[in-house]
Amino acid sequence: MIDSATPTRNEKVALIHGFASTSLLLKRLERQIRAAGFATQRYGYFSLIGDIEAYARRFSETLRKIDEEADVERLHIVAHSLGGLVTRRALQLYRPAHLGRVVFLASPHHGLYAGRFWGGLLNLVQCRAVAQMSDVPDSYVNQLAPPDFEFAAIAATYDHLVPEHSAHLEGCVDYRIYPTMHTALLLRRDVAQDICNYLAQGRFLDATLTKEAI
C-alpha cells in the first residue's frame, strides 16, 4: 500500500477490484482518496476460480477486522465491477457497526449478457462467478436483496462489459455517467474527486462538462 498523504480523518475506505483484475489497478484511485484525508485498504482476491458467495465470505471477514480497529470511526467501501456484487453479499453476511457510505463503479447489478453467453462454459473450469452475473431473471445477481445501506453509483458510457442500465441500482443517493470505458473509471481524477466528495458529504458535487449527471 502506498501512503501519499497522512490520513486526517478517523475514516477508512476499503477498495475492492472486479473480475479477472488485481488490487494493483486500484493504486491510483487509492492515492487520490488518501490525499483527501482518508485511510485506505486495498482488498485483493482471485476471481477466476470460485463464486461470489466465497469471495463475499472472505471479504466480510476483512470488513470485520477493519471494523474492529480502534481508530476507525467510519468504514466506507469503493467497489469496482464484480467487487460491487461481492460487497453487496458481504454486507449481508456482516454489517460493520461503523459502516459509512458505499460507491459502486460499473458494477453489473442487473447482470451481463456475457454471463449468460459464457457462464456455462466457464463453470466447467470452476469459474462460477461469470454465470452468477448472467442477466437472466433467476441468476444469482438478480436474486440479491436490494441494498439497505447508503450508496452511490457510477457508470461508463463506453463500457462494453457493463451497460449503463446494469450499473444503475434503484435506491442510490447519487448516480453519474462518465464518457469513458470500464476500467478507465479507476484512472480518472474527476471520478476520484466525485468519490471523495460523496464519501465526505454524501453527494457528488460540481459536475463538469466531462460528465453527465443523472
PDB file of C-alpha atoms in Angstrom:
ATOM      1  CA  MET A   1       0.000   0.000   0.000  1.00  0.00           C
ATOM      2  CA  ILE A   2       1.308   3.439  -0.909  1.00  0.00           C
ATOM      3  CA  ASP A   3       0.718   6.285   1.520  1.00  0.00           C
ATOM      4  CA  SER A   4       0.522   9.512  -0.464  1.00  0.00           C
ATOM      5  CA  ALA A   5      -0.775  11.515   2.473  1.00  0.00           C
ATOM      6  CA  THR A   6      -1.207  11.129   6.190  1.00  0.00           C
ATOM      7  CA  PRO A   7      -4.874  10.391   6.967  1.00  0.00           C
ATOM      8  CA  THR A   8      -6.607  13.306   8.658  1.00  0.00           C
ATOM      9  CA  ARG A   9      -9.911  11.527   9.270  1.00  0.00           C
ATOM     10  CA  ASN A  10     -10.786   8.595  11.502  1.00  0.00           C
ATOM     11  CA  GLU A  11     -12.381   7.025   8.444  1.00  0.00           C
ATOM     12  CA  LYS A  12     -11.092   4.140   6.360  1.00  0.00           C
ATOM     13  CA  VAL A  13     -12.000   3.261   2.784  1.00  0.00           C
ATOM     14  CA  ALA A  14     -11.851  -0.378   1.690  1.00  0.00           C
ATOM     15  CA  LEU A  15     -11.306  -0.703  -2.061  1.00  0.00           C
ATOM     16  CA  ILE A  16     -12.192  -3.917  -3.904  1.00  0.00           C
ATOM     17  CA  HIS A  17     -11.494  -4.737  -7.556  1.00  0.00           C
ATOM     18  CA  GLY A  18     -13.510  -6.604 -10.155  1.00  0.00           C
ATOM     19  CA  PHE A  19     -13.381  -9.812 -12.170  1.00  0.00           C
ATOM     20  CA  ALA A  20     -10.037 -11.030 -13.570  1.00  0.00           C
ATOM     21  CA  SER A  21      -8.378  -7.974 -12.081  1.00  0.00           C
ATOM     22  CA  THR A  22      -5.968  -7.089  -9.297  1.00  0.00           C
ATOM     23  CA  SER A  23      -5.767  -4.628  -6.445  1.00  0.00           C
ATOM     24  CA  LEU A  24      -2.828  -3.009  -8.252  1.00  0.00           C
ATOM     25  CA  LEU A  25      -5.329  -1.341 -10.580  1.00  0.00           C
ATOM     26  CA  LEU A  26      -6.754   0.454  -7.552  1.00  0.00           C
ATOM     27  CA  LYS A  27      -3.481   2.122  -6.550  1.00  0.00           C
ATOM     28  CA  ARG A  28      -4.010   5.388  -8.438  1.00  0.00           C
ATOM     29  CA  LEU A  29      -7.523   5.782  -7.061  1.00  0.00           C
ATOM     30  CA  GLU A  30      -6.262   4.858  -3.612  1.00  0.00           C
ATOM     31  CA  ARG A  31      -3.630   7.611  -3.695  1.00  0.00           C
ATOM     32  CA  GLN A  32      -6.243  10.208  -4.550  1.00  0.00           C
ATOM     33  CA  ILE A  33      -8.565   9.033  -1.789  1.00  0.00           C
ATOM     34  CA  ARG A  34      -5.706   9.156   0.703  1.00  0.00           C
ATOM     35  CA  ALA A  35      -4.852  12.665  -0.446  1.00  0.00           C
ATOM     36  CA  ALA A  36      -8.377  13.647   0.638  1.00  0.00           C
ATOM     37  CA  GLY A  37      -7.540  12.538   4.174  1.00  0.00           C
ATOM     38  CA  PHE A  38      -8.979   9.030   4.280  1.00  0.00           C
ATOM     39  CA  ALA A  39      -7.092   5.950   5.403  1.00  0.00           C
ATOM     40  CA  THR A  40      -7.335   3.168   2.830  1.00  0.00           C
ATOM     41  CA  GLN A  41      -7.002  -0.562   2.423  1.00  0.00           C
ATOM     42  CA  ARG A  42      -6.969  -2.349  -0.923  1.00  0.00           C
ATOM     43  CA  TYR A  43      -8.513  -5.808  -0.930  1.00  0.00           C
ATOM     44  CA  GLY A  44      -7.446  -8.398  -3.496  1.00  0.00           C
ATOM     45  CA  TYR A  45      -8.932 -11.784  -4.326  1.00  0.00           C
ATOM     46  CA  PHE A  46      -8.523 -14.398  -7.057  1.00  0.00           C
ATOM     47  CA  SER A  47     -11.714 -14.206  -9.089  1.00  0.00           C
ATOM     48  CA  LEU A  48     -11.010 -16.760 -11.823  1.00  0.00           C
ATOM     49  CA  ILE A  49     -11.877 -19.703  -9.577  1.00  0.00           C
ATOM     50  CA  GLY A  50     -14.857 -19.950  -7.242  1.00  0.00           C
ATOM     51  CA  ASP A  51     -18.038 -17.960  -6.847  1.00  0.00           C
ATOM     52  CA  ILE A  52     -19.411 -14.734  -5.447  1.00  0.00           C
ATOM     53  CA  GLU A  53     -20.531 -16.400  -2.236  1.00  0.00           C
ATOM     54  CA  ALA A  54     -16.982 -17.499  -1.431  1.00  0.00           C
ATOM     55  CA  TYR A  55     -15.493 -14.122  -2.353  1.00  0.00           C
ATOM     56  CA  ALA A  56     -18.083 -12.389  -0.168  1.00  0.00           C
ATOM     57  CA  ARG A  57     -17.375 -14.574   2.857  1.00  0.00           C
ATOM     58  CA  ARG A  58     -13.695 -13.700   2.732  1.00  0.00           C
ATOM     59  CA  PHE A  59     -14.341 -10.012   2.137  1.00  0.00           C
ATOM     60  CA  SER A  60     -16.798  -9.906   5.040  1.00  0.00           C
ATOM     61  CA  GLU A  61     -14.040 -11.164   7.330  1.00  0.00           C
ATOM     62  CA  THR A  62     -11.765  -8.365   6.156  1.00  0.00           C
ATOM     63  CA  LEU A  63     -14.527  -5.849   6.822  1.00  0.00           C
ATOM     64  CA  ARG A  64     -14.959  -7.308  10.295  1.00  0.00           C
ATOM     65  CA  LYS A  65     -11.273  -6.841  11.076  1.00  0.00           C
ATOM     66  CA  ILE A  66     -11.287  -3.243   9.845  1.00  0.00           C
ATOM     67  CA  ASP A  67     -14.475  -2.550  11.785  1.00  0.00           C
ATOM     68  CA  GLU A  68     -12.753  -3.700  14.968  1.00  0.00           C
ATOM     69  CA  GLU A  69      -9.801  -1.327  14.555  1.00  0.00           C
ATOM     70  CA  ALA A  70      -9.869   1.109  17.457  1.00  0.00           C
ATOM     71  CA  ASP A  71      -9.187   4.217  15.367  1.00  0.00           C
ATOM     72  CA  VAL A  72     -11.826   3.588  12.671  1.00  0.00           C
ATOM     73  CA  GLU A  73     -14.970   5.610  13.277  1.00  0.00           C
ATOM     74  CA  ARG A  74     -16.438   5.066   9.796  1.00  0.00           C
ATOM     75  CA  LEU A  75     -15.773   2.340   7.242  1.00  0.00           C
ATOM     76  CA  HIS A  76     -16.543   3.207   3.622  1.00  0.00           C
ATOM     77  CA  ILE A  77     -16.313   0.892   0.611  1.00  0.00           C
ATOM     78  CA  VAL A  78     -15.424   1.656  -3.008  1.00  0.00           C
ATOM     79  CA  ALA A  79     -16.135  -1.301  -5.277  1.00  0.00           C
ATOM     80  CA  HIS A  80     -15.399  -1.775  -8.973  1.00  0.00           C
ATOM     81  CA  SER A  81     -17.371  -4.121 -11.246  1.00  0.00           C
ATOM     82  CA  LEU A  82     -17.754  -7.612  -9.708  1.00  0.00           C
ATOM     83  CA  GLY A  83     -16.436  -6.131  -6.465  1.00  0.00           C
ATOM     84  CA  GLY A  84     -19.767  -4.352  -6.086  1.00  0.00           C
ATOM     85  CA  LEU A  85     -21.672  -7.640  -6.100  1.00  0.00           C
ATOM     86  CA  VAL A  86     -19.181  -9.127  -3.664  1.00  0.00           C
ATOM     87  CA  THR A  87     -19.710  -6.092  -1.441  1.00  0.00           C
ATOM     88  CA  ARG A  88     -23.499  -6.381  -1.510  1.00  0.00           C
ATOM     89  CA  ARG A  89     -23.356 -10.006  -0.412  1.00  0.00           C
ATOM     90  CA  ALA A  90     -20.572  -9.395   2.129  1.00  0.00           C
ATOM     91  CA  LEU A  91     -22.673  -6.715   3.828  1.00  0.00           C
ATOM     92  CA  GLN A  92     -25.494  -9.230   4.151  1.00  0.00           C
ATOM     93  CA  LEU A  93     -23.113 -11.630   5.874  1.00  0.00           C
ATOM     94  CA  TYR A  94     -21.568  -8.998   8.155  1.00  0.00           C
ATOM     95  CA  ARG A  95     -22.775  -5.454   8.714  1.00  0.00           C
ATOM     96  CA  PRO A  96     -19.978  -3.284  10.131  1.00  0.00           C
ATOM     97  CA  ALA A  97     -21.035  -1.296  13.172  1.00  0.00           C
ATOM     98  CA  HIS A  98     -19.177   1.667  11.680  1.00  0.00           C
ATOM     99  CA  LEU A  99     -20.423   1.290   8.110  1.00  0.00           C
ATOM    100  CA  GLY A 100     -20.331   4.577   6.244  1.00  0.00           C
ATOM    101  CA  ARG A 101     -21.002   5.043   2.535  1.00  0.00           C
ATOM    102  CA  VAL A 102     -20.544   2.731  -0.441  1.00  0.00           C
ATOM    103  CA  VAL A 103     -19.654   3.666  -4.027  1.00  0.00           C
ATOM    104  CA  PHE A 104     -20.235   1.204  -6.866  1.00  0.00           C
ATOM    105  CA  LEU A 105     -18.159   1.728 -10.019  1.00  0.00           C
ATOM    106  CA  ALA A 106     -19.607  -0.023 -13.087  1.00  0.00           C
ATOM    107  CA  SER A 107     -20.985  -2.942 -11.088  1.00  0.00           C
ATOM    108  CA  PRO A 108     -23.370  -5.254 -13.028  1.00  0.00           C
ATOM    109  CA  HIS A 109     -26.281  -5.091 -10.599  1.00  0.00           C
ATOM    110  CA  HIS A 110     -28.710  -6.442 -13.192  1.00  0.00           C
ATOM    111  CA  GLY A 111     -26.363  -8.925 -14.789  1.00  0.00           C
ATOM    112  CA  LEU A 112     -24.491  -9.245 -18.062  1.00  0.00           C
ATOM    113  CA  TYR A 113     -25.212 -10.751 -21.441  1.00  0.00           C
ATOM    114  CA  ALA A 114     -21.669 -12.155 -21.318  1.00  0.00           C
ATOM    115  CA  GLY A 115     -22.607 -14.038 -18.162  1.00  0.00           C
ATOM    116  CA  ARG A 116     -25.430 -15.744 -20.000  1.00  0.00           C
ATOM    117  CA  PHE A 117     -23.274 -16.441 -23.058  1.00  0.00           C
ATOM    118  CA  TRP A 118     -20.064 -17.648 -21.373  1.00  0.00           C
ATOM    119  CA  GLY A 119     -21.239 -18.744 -17.939  1.00  0.00           C
ATOM    120  CA  GLY A 120     -21.985 -22.374 -18.738  1.00  0.00           C
ATOM    121  CA  LEU A 121     -18.626 -22.934 -20.398  1.00  0.00           C
ATOM    122  CA  LEU A 122     -16.644 -21.266 -17.617  1.00  0.00           C
ATOM    123  CA  ASN A 123     -18.491 -23.298 -14.997  1.00  0.00           C
ATOM    124  CA  LEU A 124     -16.597 -26.291 -16.387  1.00  0.00           C
ATOM    125  CA  VAL A 125     -13.338 -24.796 -15.125  1.00  0.00           C
ATOM    126  CA  GLN A 126     -14.799 -23.778 -11.738  1.00  0.00           C
ATOM    127  CA  CYS A 127     -15.182 -20.110 -12.707  1.00  0.00           C
ATOM    128  CA  ARG A 128     -18.745 -19.882 -11.444  1.00  0.00           C
ATOM    129  CA  ALA A 129     -18.889 -16.124 -10.891  1.00  0.00           C
ATOM    130  CA  VAL A 130     -19.469 -15.417 -14.590  1.00  0.00           C
ATOM    131  CA  ALA A 131     -22.649 -17.498 -14.716  1.00  0.00           C
ATOM    132  CA  GLN A 132     -23.751 -15.839 -11.475  1.00  0.00           C
ATOM    133  CA  MET A 133     -23.520 -12.492 -13.284  1.00  0.00           C
ATOM    134  CA  SER A 134     -25.906 -13.582 -16.042  1.00  0.00           C
ATOM    135  CA  ASP A 135     -28.701 -11.200 -17.000  1.00  0.00           C
ATOM    136  CA  VAL A 136     -31.380 -13.898 -16.824  1.00  0.00           C
ATOM    137  CA  PRO A 137     -34.071 -13.160 -14.196  1.00  0.00           C
ATOM    138  CA  ASP A 138     -33.182 -16.051 -11.883  1.00  0.00           C
ATOM    139  CA  SER A 139     -29.404 -15.512 -11.858  1.00  0.00           C
ATOM    140  CA  TYR A 140     -27.502 -15.077  -8.600  1.00  0.00           C
ATOM    141  CA  VAL A 141     -27.074 -11.342  -9.064  1.00  0.00           C
ATOM    142  CA  ASN A 142     -30.732 -10.802  -9.870  1.00  0.00           C
ATOM    143  CA  GLN A 143     -31.709 -12.624  -6.682  1.00  0.00           C
ATOM    144  CA  LEU A 144     -29.576 -10.464  -4.378  1.00  0.00           C
ATOM    145  CA  ALA A 145     -31.605  -8.458  -1.883  1.00  0.00           C
ATOM    146  CA  PRO A 146     -31.696  -4.698  -2.538  1.00  0.00           C
ATOM    147  CA  PRO A 147     -29.083  -2.754  -0.538  1.00  0.00           C
ATOM    148  CA  ASP A 148     -30.266  -1.403   2.800  1.00  0.00           C
ATOM    149  CA  PHE A 149     -27.301   0.939   3.210  1.00  0.00           C
ATOM    150  CA  GLU A 150     -26.364   4.325   1.767  1.00  0.00           C
ATOM    151  CA  PHE A 151     -24.725   4.093  -1.652  1.00  0.00           C
ATOM    152  CA  ALA A 152     -23.980   5.912  -4.899  1.00  0.00           C
ATOM    153  CA  ALA A 153     -23.209   4.503  -8.338  1.00  0.00           C
ATOM    154  CA  ILE A 154     -21.043   5.495 -11.288  1.00  0.00           C
ATOM    155  CA  ALA A 155     -21.305   4.118 -14.832  1.00  0.00           C
ATOM    156  CA  ALA A 156     -19.289   4.462 -18.051  1.00  0.00           C
ATOM    157  CA  THR A 157     -20.877   5.405 -21.375  1.00  0.00           C
ATOM    158  CA  TYR A 158     -18.444   3.340 -23.460  1.00  0.00           C
ATOM    159  CA  ASP A 159     -18.437   0.328 -21.161  1.00  0.00           C
ATOM    160  CA  HIS A 160     -18.634  -2.754 -23.374  1.00  0.00           C
ATOM    161  CA  LEU A 161     -18.777  -5.054 -20.342  1.00  0.00           C
ATOM    162  CA  VAL A 162     -21.344  -3.457 -18.034  1.00  0.00           C
ATOM    163  CA  PRO A 163     -24.102  -1.447 -19.757  1.00  0.00           C
ATOM    164  CA  GLU A 164     -25.387   1.690 -18.077  1.00  0.00           C
ATOM    165  CA  HIS A 165     -28.746   0.153 -17.174  1.00  0.00           C
ATOM    166  CA  SER A 166     -26.981  -2.628 -15.270  1.00  0.00           C
ATOM    167  CA  ALA A 167     -24.669  -0.230 -13.412  1.00  0.00           C
ATOM    168  CA  HIS A 168     -27.632   1.780 -12.142  1.00  0.00           C
ATOM    169  CA  LEU A 169     -29.313   0.478  -8.996  1.00  0.00           C
ATOM    170  CA  GLU A 170     -32.559   1.768  -7.581  1.00  0.00           C
ATOM    171  CA  GLY A 171     -32.179   3.475  -4.235  1.00  0.00           C
ATOM    172  CA  CYS A 172     -28.836   5.148  -4.941  1.00  0.00           C
ATOM    173  CA  VAL A 173     -28.305   8.538  -3.323  1.00  0.00           C
ATOM    174  CA  ASP A 174     -26.480   9.801  -6.393  1.00  0.00           C
ATOM    175  CA  TYR A 175     -25.672   8.471  -9.862  1.00  0.00           C
ATOM    176  CA  ARG A 176     -23.323   9.708 -12.547  1.00  0.00           C
ATOM    177  CA  ILE A 177     -22.273   8.558 -16.005  1.00  0.00           C
ATOM    178  CA  TYR A 178     -18.810   9.295 -17.413  1.00  0.00           C
ATOM    179  CA  PRO A 179     -17.879   9.249 -21.115  1.00  0.00           C
ATOM    180  CA  THR A 180     -15.198   6.608 -20.656  1.00  0.00           C
ATOM    181  CA  MET A 181     -14.625   2.855 -20.528  1.00  0.00           C
ATOM    182  CA  HIS A 182     -14.994   0.210 -17.837  1.00  0.00           C
ATOM    183  CA  THR A 183     -11.515   0.098 -16.319  1.00  0.00           C
ATOM    184  CA  ALA A 184     -10.687   3.712 -17.189  1.00  0.00           C
ATOM    185  CA  LEU A 185     -13.074   4.831 -14.440  1.00  0.00           C
ATOM    186  CA  LEU A 186     -10.366   3.840 -11.971  1.00  0.00           C
ATOM    187  CA  LEU A 187      -7.825   6.156 -13.584  1.00  0.00           C
ATOM    188  CA  ARG A 188      -9.770   9.419 -13.875  1.00  0.00           C
ATOM    189  CA  ARG A 189      -9.083  12.223 -11.442  1.00  0.00           C
ATOM    190  CA  ASP A 190     -12.637  13.566 -11.748  1.00  0.00           C
ATOM    191  CA  VAL A 191     -14.076  10.175 -10.824  1.00  0.00           C
ATOM    192  CA  ALA A 192     -11.819  10.094  -7.770  1.00  0.00           C
ATOM    193  CA  GLN A 193     -12.991  13.595  -6.836  1.00  0.00           C
ATOM    194  CA  ASP A 194     -16.616  12.507  -7.109  1.00  0.00           C
ATOM    195  CA  ILE A 195     -15.895   9.549  -4.866  1.00  0.00           C
ATOM    196  CA  CYS A 196     -14.161  11.703  -2.253  1.00  0.00           C
ATOM    197  CA  ASN A 197     -16.976  14.265  -2.322  1.00  0.00           C
ATOM    198  CA  TYR A 198     -19.569  11.566  -1.823  1.00  0.00           C
ATOM    199  CA  LEU A 199     -17.700   9.838   0.989  1.00  0.00           C
ATOM    200  CA  ALA A 200     -17.208  13.141   2.804  1.00  0.00           C
ATOM    201  CA  GLN A 201     -20.516  14.897   2.100  1.00  0.00           C
ATOM    202  CA  GLY A 202     -22.989  12.333   0.820  1.00  0.00           C
ATOM    203  CA  ARG A 203     -23.336  13.783  -2.696  1.00  0.00           C
ATOM    204  CA  PHE A 204     -21.394  14.136  -5.917  1.00  0.00           C
ATOM    205  CA  LEU A 205     -20.542  17.809  -6.379  1.00  0.00           C
ATOM    206  CA  ASP A 206     -19.546  20.260  -9.106  1.00  0.00           C
ATOM    207  CA  ALA A 207     -20.458  18.354 -12.253  1.00  0.00           C
ATOM    208  CA  THR A 208     -18.333  19.452 -15.210  1.00  0.00           C
ATOM    209  CA  LEU A 209     -18.685  19.221 -18.970  1.00  0.00           C
ATOM    210  CA  THR A 210     -16.716  15.967 -18.924  1.00  0.00           C
ATOM    211  CA  LYS A 211     -19.512  14.025 -17.292  1.00  0.00           C
ATOM    212  CA  GLU A 212     -23.235  13.661 -17.335  1.00  0.00           C
ATOM    213  CA  ALA A 213     -25.125  13.912 -14.058  1.00  0.00           C
ATOM    214  CA  ILE A 214     -28.283  11.833 -13.838  1.00  0.00           C
TER     215      ILE A 214
END
